[in-house]
Coordinates of C-alpha atoms in Angstrom, one line a residue:
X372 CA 186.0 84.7 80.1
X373 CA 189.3 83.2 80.1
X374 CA 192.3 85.9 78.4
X375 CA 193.4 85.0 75.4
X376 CA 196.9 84.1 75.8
X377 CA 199.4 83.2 72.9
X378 CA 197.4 82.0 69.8
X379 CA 197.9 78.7 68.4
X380 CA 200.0 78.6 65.0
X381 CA 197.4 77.9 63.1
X382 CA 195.7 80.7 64.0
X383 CA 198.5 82.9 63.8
X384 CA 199.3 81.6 60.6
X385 CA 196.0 82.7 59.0
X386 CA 195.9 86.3 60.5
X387 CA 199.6 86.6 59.0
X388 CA 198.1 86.2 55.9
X389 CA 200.0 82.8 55.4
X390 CA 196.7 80.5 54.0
X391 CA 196.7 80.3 50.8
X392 CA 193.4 80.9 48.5
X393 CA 191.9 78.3 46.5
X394 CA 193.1 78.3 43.2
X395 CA 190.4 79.0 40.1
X396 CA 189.3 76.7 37.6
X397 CA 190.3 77.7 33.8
X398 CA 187.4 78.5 31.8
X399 CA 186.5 75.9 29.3
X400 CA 184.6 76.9 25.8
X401 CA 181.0 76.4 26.3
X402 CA 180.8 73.2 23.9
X403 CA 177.8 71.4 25.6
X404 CA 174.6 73.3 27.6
X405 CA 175.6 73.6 31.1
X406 CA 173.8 72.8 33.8
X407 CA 171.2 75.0 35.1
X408 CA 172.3 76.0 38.3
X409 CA 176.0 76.5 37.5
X410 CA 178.3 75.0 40.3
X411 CA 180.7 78.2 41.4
X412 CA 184.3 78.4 40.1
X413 CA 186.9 78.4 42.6
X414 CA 188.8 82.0 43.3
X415 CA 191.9 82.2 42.1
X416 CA 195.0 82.5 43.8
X417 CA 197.9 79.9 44.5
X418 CA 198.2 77.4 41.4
X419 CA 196.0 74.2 41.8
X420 CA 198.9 72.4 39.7
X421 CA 201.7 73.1 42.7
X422 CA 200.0 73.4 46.0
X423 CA 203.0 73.9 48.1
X424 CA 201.7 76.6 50.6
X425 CA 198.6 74.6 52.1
X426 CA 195.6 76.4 54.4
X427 CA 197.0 76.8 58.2
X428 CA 200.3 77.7 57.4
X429 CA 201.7 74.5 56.0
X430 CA 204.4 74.1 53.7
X431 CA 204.0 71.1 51.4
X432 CA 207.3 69.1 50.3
X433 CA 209.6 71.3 48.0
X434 CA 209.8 71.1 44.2
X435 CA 211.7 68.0 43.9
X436 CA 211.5 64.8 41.9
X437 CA 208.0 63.5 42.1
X438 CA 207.4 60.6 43.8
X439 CA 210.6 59.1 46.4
X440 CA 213.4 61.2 46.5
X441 CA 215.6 58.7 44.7
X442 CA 219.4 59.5 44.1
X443 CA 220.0 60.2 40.1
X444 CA 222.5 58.0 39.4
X445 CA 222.8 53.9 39.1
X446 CA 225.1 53.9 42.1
X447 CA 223.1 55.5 44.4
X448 CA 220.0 52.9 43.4
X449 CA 220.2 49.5 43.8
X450 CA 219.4 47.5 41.2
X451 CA 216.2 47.1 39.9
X452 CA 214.5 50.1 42.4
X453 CA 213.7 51.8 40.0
X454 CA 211.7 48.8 38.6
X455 CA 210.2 48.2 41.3
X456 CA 208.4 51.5 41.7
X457 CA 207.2 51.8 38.0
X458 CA 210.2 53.9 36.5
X459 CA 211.8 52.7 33.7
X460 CA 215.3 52.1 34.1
X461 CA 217.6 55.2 33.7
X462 CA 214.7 57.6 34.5
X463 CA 215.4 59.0 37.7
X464 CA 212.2 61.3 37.6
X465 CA 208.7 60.4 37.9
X466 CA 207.6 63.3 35.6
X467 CA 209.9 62.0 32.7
X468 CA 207.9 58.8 32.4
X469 CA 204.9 60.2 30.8
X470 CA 205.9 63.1 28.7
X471 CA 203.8 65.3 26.9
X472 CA 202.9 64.5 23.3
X473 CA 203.9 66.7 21.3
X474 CA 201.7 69.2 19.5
X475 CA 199.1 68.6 22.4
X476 CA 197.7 71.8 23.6
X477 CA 194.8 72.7 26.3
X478 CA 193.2 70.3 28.7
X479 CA 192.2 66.8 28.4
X480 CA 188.1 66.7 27.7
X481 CA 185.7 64.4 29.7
X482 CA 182.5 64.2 27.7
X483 CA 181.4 60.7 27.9
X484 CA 182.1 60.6 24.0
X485 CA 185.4 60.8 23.3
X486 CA 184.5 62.0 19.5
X487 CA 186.8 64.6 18.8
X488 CA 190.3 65.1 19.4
X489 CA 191.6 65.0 23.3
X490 CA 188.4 64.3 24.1
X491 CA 187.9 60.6 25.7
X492 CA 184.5 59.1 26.8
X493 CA 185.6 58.2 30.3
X494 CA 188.0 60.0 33.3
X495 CA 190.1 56.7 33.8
X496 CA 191.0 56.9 29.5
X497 CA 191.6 60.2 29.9
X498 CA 193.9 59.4 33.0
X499 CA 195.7 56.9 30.9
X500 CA 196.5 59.3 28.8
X501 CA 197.6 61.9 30.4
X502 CA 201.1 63.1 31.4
X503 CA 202.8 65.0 34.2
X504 CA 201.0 68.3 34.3
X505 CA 197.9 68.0 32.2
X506 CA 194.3 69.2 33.2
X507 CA 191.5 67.1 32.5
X508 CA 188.3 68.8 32.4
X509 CA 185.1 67.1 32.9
X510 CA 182.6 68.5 30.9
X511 CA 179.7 66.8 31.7
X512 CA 176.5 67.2 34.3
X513 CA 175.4 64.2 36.5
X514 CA 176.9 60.8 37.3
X515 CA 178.6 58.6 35.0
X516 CA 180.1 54.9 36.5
X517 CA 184.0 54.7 36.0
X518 CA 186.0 52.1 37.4
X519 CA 189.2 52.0 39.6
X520 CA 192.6 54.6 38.1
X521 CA 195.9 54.5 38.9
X522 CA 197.5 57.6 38.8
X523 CA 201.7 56.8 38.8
X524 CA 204.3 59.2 38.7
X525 CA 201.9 62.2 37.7
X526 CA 201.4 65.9 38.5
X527 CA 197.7 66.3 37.6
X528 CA 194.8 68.5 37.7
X529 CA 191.2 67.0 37.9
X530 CA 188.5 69.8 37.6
X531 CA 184.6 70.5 36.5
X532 CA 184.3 72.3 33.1
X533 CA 182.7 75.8 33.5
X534 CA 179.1 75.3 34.4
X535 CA 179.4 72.0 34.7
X536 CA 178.1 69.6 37.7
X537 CA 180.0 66.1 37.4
X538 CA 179.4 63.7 39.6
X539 CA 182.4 60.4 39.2
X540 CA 180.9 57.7 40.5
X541 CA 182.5 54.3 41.5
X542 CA 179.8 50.8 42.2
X543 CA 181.7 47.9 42.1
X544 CA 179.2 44.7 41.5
X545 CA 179.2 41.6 43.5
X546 CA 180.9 39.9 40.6
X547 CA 184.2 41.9 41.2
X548 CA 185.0 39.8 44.1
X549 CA 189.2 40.1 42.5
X550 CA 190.9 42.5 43.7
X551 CA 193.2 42.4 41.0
X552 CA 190.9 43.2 38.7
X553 CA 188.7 45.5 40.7
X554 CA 191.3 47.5 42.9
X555 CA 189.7 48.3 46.9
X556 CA 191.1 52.1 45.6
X557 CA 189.2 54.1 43.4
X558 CA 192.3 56.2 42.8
X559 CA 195.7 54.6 43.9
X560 CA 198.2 57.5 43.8
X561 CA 201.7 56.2 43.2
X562 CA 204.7 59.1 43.6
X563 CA 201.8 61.7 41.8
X564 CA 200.7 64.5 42.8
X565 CA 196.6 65.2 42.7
X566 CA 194.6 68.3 42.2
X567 CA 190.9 67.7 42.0
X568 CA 188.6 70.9 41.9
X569 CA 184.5 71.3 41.5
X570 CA 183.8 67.6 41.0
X571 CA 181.8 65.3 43.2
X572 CA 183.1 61.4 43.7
X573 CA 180.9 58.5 45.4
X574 CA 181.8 55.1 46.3
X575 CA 179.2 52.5 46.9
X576 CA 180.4 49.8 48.8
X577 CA 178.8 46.5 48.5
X578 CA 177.8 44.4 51.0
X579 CA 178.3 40.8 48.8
X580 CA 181.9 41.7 48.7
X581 CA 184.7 41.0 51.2
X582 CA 185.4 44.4 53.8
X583 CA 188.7 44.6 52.0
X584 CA 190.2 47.7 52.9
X585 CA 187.5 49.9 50.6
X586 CA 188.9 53.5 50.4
X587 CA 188.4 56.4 47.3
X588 CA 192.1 57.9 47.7
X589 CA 194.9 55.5 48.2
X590 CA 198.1 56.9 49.2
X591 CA 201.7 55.5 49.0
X592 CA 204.8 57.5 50.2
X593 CA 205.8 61.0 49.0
X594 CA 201.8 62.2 47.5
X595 CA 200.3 65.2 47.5
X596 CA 196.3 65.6 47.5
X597 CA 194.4 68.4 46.9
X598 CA 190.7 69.1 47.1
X599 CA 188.7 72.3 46.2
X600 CA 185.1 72.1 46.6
X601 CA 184.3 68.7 46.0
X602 CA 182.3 66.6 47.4
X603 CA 183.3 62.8 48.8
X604 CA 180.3 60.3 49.4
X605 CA 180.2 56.6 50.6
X606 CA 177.8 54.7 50.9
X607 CA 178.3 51.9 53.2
X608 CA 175.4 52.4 55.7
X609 CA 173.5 48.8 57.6
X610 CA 169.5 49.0 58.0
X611 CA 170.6 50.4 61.2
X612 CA 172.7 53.4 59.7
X613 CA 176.0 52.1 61.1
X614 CA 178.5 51.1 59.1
X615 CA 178.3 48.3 57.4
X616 CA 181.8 47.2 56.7
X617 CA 184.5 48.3 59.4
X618 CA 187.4 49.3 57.4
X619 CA 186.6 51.7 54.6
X620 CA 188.0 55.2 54.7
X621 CA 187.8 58.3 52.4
X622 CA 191.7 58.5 52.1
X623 CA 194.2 55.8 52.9
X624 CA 197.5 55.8 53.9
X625 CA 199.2 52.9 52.8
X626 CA 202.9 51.1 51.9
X627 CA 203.7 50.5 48.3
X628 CA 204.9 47.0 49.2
X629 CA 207.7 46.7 45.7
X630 CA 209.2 50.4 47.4
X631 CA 209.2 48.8 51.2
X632 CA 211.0 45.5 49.8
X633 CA 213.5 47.2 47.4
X634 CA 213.9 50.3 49.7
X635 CA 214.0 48.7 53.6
X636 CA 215.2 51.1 55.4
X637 CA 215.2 53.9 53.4
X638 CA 211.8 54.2 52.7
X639 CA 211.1 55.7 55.8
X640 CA 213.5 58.7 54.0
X641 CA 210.9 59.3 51.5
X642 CA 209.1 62.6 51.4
X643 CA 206.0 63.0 53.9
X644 CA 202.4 62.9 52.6
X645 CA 200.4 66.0 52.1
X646 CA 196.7 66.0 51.7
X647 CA 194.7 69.6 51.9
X648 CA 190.9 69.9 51.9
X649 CA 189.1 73.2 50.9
X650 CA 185.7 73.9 51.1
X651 CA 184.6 70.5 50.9
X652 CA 182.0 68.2 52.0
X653 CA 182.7 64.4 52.8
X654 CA 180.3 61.9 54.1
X655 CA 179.3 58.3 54.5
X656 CA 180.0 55.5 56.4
X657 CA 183.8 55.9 56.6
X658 CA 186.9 57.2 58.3
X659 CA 188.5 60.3 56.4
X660 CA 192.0 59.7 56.8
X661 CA 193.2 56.2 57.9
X662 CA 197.3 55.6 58.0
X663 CA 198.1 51.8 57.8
X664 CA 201.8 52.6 57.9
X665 CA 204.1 55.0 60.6
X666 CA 204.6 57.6 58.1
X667 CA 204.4 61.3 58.7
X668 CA 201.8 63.3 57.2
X669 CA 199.9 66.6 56.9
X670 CA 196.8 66.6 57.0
X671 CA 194.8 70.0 56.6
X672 CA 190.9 71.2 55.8
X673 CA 190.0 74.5 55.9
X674 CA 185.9 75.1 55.7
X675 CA 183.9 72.2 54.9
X676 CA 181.5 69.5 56.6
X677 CA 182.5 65.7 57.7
X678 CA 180.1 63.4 58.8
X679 CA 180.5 60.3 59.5
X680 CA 180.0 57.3 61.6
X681 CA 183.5 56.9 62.4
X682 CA 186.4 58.9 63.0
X683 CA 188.6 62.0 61.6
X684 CA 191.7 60.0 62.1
X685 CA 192.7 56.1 62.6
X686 CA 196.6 56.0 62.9
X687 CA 198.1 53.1 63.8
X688 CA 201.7 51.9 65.3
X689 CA 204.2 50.1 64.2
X690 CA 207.4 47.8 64.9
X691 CA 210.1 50.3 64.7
X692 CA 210.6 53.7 66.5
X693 CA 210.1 57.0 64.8
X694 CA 212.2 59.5 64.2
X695 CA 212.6 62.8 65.9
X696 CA 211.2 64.8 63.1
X697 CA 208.3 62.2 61.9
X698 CA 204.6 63.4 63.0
X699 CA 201.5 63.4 61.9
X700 CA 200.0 66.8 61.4
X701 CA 196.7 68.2 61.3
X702 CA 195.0 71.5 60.7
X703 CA 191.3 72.1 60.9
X704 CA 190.1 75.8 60.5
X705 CA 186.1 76.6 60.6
X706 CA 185.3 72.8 60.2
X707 CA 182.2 71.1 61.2
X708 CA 182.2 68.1 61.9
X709 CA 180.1 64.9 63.0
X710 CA 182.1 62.1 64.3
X711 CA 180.4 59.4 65.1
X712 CA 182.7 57.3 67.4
X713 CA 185.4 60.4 67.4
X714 CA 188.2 63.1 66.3
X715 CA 190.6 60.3 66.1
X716 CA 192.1 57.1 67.5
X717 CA 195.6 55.7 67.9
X718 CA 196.3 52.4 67.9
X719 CA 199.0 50.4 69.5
X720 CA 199.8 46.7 70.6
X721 CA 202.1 43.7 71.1
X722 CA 203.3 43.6 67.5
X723 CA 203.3 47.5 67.0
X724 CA 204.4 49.3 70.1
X725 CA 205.4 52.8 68.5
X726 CA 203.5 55.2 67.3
X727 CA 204.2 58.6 65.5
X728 CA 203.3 61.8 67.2
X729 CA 200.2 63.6 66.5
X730 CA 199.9 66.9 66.3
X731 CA 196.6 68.8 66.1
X732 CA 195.9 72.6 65.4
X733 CA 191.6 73.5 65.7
X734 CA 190.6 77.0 65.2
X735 CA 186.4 78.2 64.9
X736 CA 185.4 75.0 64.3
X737 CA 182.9 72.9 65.9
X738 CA 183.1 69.0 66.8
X739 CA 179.7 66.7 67.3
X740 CA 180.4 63.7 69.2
X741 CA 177.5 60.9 70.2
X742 CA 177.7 58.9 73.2
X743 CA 179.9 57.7 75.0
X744 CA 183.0 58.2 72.3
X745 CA 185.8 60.1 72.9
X746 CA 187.1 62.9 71.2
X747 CA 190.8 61.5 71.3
X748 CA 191.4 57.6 71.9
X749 CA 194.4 55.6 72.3
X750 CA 194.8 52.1 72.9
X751 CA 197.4 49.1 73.3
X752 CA 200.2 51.7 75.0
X753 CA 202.4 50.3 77.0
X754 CA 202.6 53.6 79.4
X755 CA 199.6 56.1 79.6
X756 CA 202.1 59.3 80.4
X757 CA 204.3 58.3 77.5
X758 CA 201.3 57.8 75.1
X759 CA 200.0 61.3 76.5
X760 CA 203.6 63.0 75.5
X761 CA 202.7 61.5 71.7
X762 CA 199.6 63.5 71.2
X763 CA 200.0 67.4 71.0
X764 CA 196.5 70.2 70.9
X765 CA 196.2 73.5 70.1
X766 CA 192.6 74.8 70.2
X767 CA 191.2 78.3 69.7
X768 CA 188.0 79.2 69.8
X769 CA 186.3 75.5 69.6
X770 CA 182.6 74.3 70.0
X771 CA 182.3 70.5 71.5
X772 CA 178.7 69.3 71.4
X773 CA 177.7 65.9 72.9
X774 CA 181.3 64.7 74.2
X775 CA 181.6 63.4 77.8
X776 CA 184.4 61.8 77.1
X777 CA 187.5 63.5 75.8
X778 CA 190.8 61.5 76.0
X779 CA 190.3 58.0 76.6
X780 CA 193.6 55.9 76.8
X781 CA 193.5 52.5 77.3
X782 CA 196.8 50.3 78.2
X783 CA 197.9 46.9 76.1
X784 CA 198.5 45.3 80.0
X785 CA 194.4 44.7 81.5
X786 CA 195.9 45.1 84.8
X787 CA 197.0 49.0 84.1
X788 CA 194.1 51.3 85.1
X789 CA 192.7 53.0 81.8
X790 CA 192.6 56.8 81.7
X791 CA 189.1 59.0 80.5
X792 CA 189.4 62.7 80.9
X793 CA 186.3 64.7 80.7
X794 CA 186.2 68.5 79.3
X795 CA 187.1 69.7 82.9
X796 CA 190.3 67.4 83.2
X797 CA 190.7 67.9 79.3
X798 CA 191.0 71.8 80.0
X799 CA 193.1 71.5 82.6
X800 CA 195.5 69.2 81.0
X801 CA 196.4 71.9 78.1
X802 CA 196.1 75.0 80.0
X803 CA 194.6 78.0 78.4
X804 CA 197.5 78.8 76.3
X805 CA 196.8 75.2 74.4
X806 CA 192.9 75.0 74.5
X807 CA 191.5 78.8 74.3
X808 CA 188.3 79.5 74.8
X809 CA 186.3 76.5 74.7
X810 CA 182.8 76.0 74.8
X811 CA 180.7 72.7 75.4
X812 CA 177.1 72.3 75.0
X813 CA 176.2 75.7 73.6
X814 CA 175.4 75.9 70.0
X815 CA 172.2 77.1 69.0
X816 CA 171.2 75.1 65.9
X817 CA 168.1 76.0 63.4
X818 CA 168.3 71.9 62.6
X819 CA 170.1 68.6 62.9
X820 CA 169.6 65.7 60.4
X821 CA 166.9 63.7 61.6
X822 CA 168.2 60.6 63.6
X823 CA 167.0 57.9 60.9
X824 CA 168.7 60.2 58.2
X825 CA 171.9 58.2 57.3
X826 CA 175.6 60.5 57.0
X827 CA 176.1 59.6 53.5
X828 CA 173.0 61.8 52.6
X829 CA 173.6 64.7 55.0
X830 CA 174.2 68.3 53.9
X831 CA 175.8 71.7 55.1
X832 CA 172.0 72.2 55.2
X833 CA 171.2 69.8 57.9
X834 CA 173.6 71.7 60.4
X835 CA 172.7 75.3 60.3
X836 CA 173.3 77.9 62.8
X837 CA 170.2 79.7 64.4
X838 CA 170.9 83.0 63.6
X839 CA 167.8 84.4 64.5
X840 CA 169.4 84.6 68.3
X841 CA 172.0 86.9 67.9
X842 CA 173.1 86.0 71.2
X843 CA 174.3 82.1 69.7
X844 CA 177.4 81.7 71.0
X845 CA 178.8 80.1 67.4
X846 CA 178.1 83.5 66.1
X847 CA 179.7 85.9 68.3
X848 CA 182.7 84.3 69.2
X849 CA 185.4 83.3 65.9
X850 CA 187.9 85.3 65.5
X851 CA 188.1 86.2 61.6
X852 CA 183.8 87.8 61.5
X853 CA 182.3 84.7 60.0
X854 CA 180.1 82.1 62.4
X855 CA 182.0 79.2 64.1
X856 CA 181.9 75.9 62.2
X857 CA 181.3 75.7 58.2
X858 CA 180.7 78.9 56.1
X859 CA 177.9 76.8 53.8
X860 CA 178.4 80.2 50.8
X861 CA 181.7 78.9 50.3
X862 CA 180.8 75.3 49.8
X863 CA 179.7 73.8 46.2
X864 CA 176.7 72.4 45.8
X865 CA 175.3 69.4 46.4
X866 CA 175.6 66.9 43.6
X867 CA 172.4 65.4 41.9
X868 CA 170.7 62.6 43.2
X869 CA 172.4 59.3 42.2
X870 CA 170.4 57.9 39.4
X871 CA 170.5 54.5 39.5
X872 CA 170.0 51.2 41.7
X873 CA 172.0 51.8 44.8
X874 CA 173.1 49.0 47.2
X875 CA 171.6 47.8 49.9
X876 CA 171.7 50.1 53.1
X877 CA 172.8 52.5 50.5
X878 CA 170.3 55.8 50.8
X879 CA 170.3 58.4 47.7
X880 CA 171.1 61.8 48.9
X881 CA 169.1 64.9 48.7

């Protein structure tokens, strides 16, 4: 057994007592019957409307003006900026666009009425209404079809009523071939900031339509997400449980493209994004978090289950060279995940020969890899030891089942030799102070999902630890008492079967 050595920040963030808890749900008065088996309110602790301290010992962006830090006066904006990014002219803060109306009190309702007052029949009227800093409460059980919301310039709180099970569902038809009218984002966050707590959101993706960039979260410059035990589920599966379409993704990363014309250079100034998972469960055919655009980001999840056909990650490069401080982030504590074709991969070429550092804290988690996939990919670099000097790991405490490959970096020029390390190459590489205590190949599960079972209807169930040997390594070896991987008491539960017609390749889950 290799020493310990110096622990990874993450790590020593945590025992510091620097993660923060998740924050509680408000009780709601018990207008309609609840559900029968009651979905767990979140515990308290930091405040789900400003999640600044994130799990691992991030810091989220200060409490500046939402949205692009813009200057406040019409000389330091150029005409027409603010325009362009959905302010009216002579606001200079995001929040002041939708102010409160007056006389309003408690949360907006969700009860698929909309009879009584602040009550609406659907979450994207309710959206519409709302301004910076409102709570909409869902107060509903099962699924109910919405279609795509914008969310601009808001601070808002999305959450299940006490007791109640909702399940937000998005199906586009094959008729909503526009995507004008029917946006490729089921919730396109522009300079807002989202809290979303107890509520379960699917995306069906159709086969009939074009593979136009289908994601449930899409992110422009300067947003914070936040997710407390919810669960995320796409279906996008083939007949042969692949993915169907390529490009679909849980969260996206993407340029605003009025703020990149108006704002050139300076957009790149703009506050990073912050997304923060917590005790979540996402699955389906999809990459979690795919960034279209070189800007940095923190990504963090602390307890939950992914699985997935695809990656973690997908970051790709672009045409002009970072800055010193620009990165992309991420911290995983007691995550289990299933990565299909792997943690994450980094793309370069011709037209985009930079890419922004990536920086990755793991701690008690356990990764699932299948074939030949590698754990970390990079490909179109122009120099393998400088595209090795982008990617930073600090591991403690890790389980890697089924990887044989675990950095595989492959070079835009054919004639360069490509580079695969495997676990003994990979340990060597970052030393035991950067990849501590490692195991491969040893957990003792009670199940897997079957092999026919597709991702978007797995559960925490389908990966649970024996724990009739108390010799499993996964059990003995985490550092904070609790088993290695997902703590499935923490998680919510799963959300009711879907109800009606899915789409082809689509399977209901359990």
């Amino acid at each position: 057994e290799r020493g310990a050595g110096p622990k990874p920040a993450l790590v020593a963030a945590r025992e510091a007592g620097a993660s923060s808890s998740p924050s509680g749900a408000a009780k709601a008065p018990e207008s309609r019957a609840p559900a029968k088996s009651p979905a767990p309110t979140a515990q308290t602790g930091v405040s789900s409307l400003q999640p600044e301290t994130l799990e691992g010992g991030l810091t989220g962006p200060p409490d500046v003006l939402e949205g692009l830090s813009l200057g406040s006066s019409e000389e330091e904006n150029p005409s027409g900026l603010f325009a362009a990014i959905g302010v009216p002219h002579g606001l200079t803060n995001l929040e002041m666009a939708t102010p409160a109306l007056p006389g309003r009190t408690g949360p907006l309702i969700v009860d698929g009425e909309g009879a009584a007052p602040n009550t609406f029949s659907t979450l994207k009227a309710a959206c519409a209404t709302a301004a910076s800093g409102d709570v909409i409460e869902l107060r509903y059980n099962g699924r109910r079809e919405e279609s795509p919301i914008e969310l601009p310039g808001l601070k808002i709180t999305i959450r299940a009523g006490d007791g109640y099970q909702p399940l937000v569902a998005f199906q586009p038809k094959p008729t909503d071939i526009d995507p004008l009218r029917y946006p490729r984002s089921m919730f396109t966050l522009s300079g807002s900031r989202l809290t979303m707590i107890n509520v379960a959101v699917e995306l069906s993706v159709p086969r009939d339509l074009p593979a136009d960039s289908w994601s449930l979260f899409e992110i422009g410059q300067a947003e914070t997400v936040r997710l407390e035990r919810c669960w995320l589920t796409i279906f996008n599966a083939s007949s042969g449980r692949a993915a169907y379409h390529s490009d679909v993704a849980f969260l996206r990363l993407k340029a605003n493209p009025a703020v990149a014309t108006v704002l050139g250079d300076q957009a790149r100034l703009a506050r990073h994004v912050t997304v923060a998972l917590v005790d979540c469960v996402a699955r389906g055919e999809a990459t979690l978090f795919q960034s279209e655009m070189m800007q940095s980001a923190e990504v963090s999840w602390k307890n939950g289950l992914l699985a997935t056909t695809e990656w973690f990650l997908v970051a790709n490069g672009g045409e002009e060279s970072p800055q010193p401080s620009e990165a992309i982030q991420v911290d995983l504590e007691h995550l289990t995940a299933a990565v299909g074709r792997g943690l994450c991969q980094l793309n370069q070429g011709e037209f985009a020969p930079y890419q922004l550092p990536v920086e990755i804290r793991c701690a008690d988690s356990i990764l699932v890899g299948s074939g030949a996939a590698a754990l970390v990919e990079q490909n179109g670099v122009g120099d393998v030891a400088g595209a090795q000097q982008r990617v930073s790991w600090d591991g403690y405490r890790n389980f890697y089942e089924g990887f044989t490959v675990f950095w595989a970096i492959s070079p835009l020029n054919p004639s360069q030799r490509s580079e695969q390390m495997p676990f003994a190459a990979w340990e060597s590489h970052w030393t035991p102070d950067r990849e501590i205590l490692p195991l491969r190949n040893l957990v003792g599960w009670k199940q897997l999902p079957a092999a026919d079972k597709p991702v978007s209807a797995h559960t925490a169930a389908d990966y649970t630890l024996d724990h009739s040997d108390q010799e499993n390594p996964p059990l003995r070896w985490p550092t904070d008492g609790s088993a290695a991987g997902l703590a499935p008491e923490r998680l919510p539960p799963a959300p009711p079967p879907v109800l009606s017609e899915s789409p082809p390749g689509a399977v209901k889950p359990n």
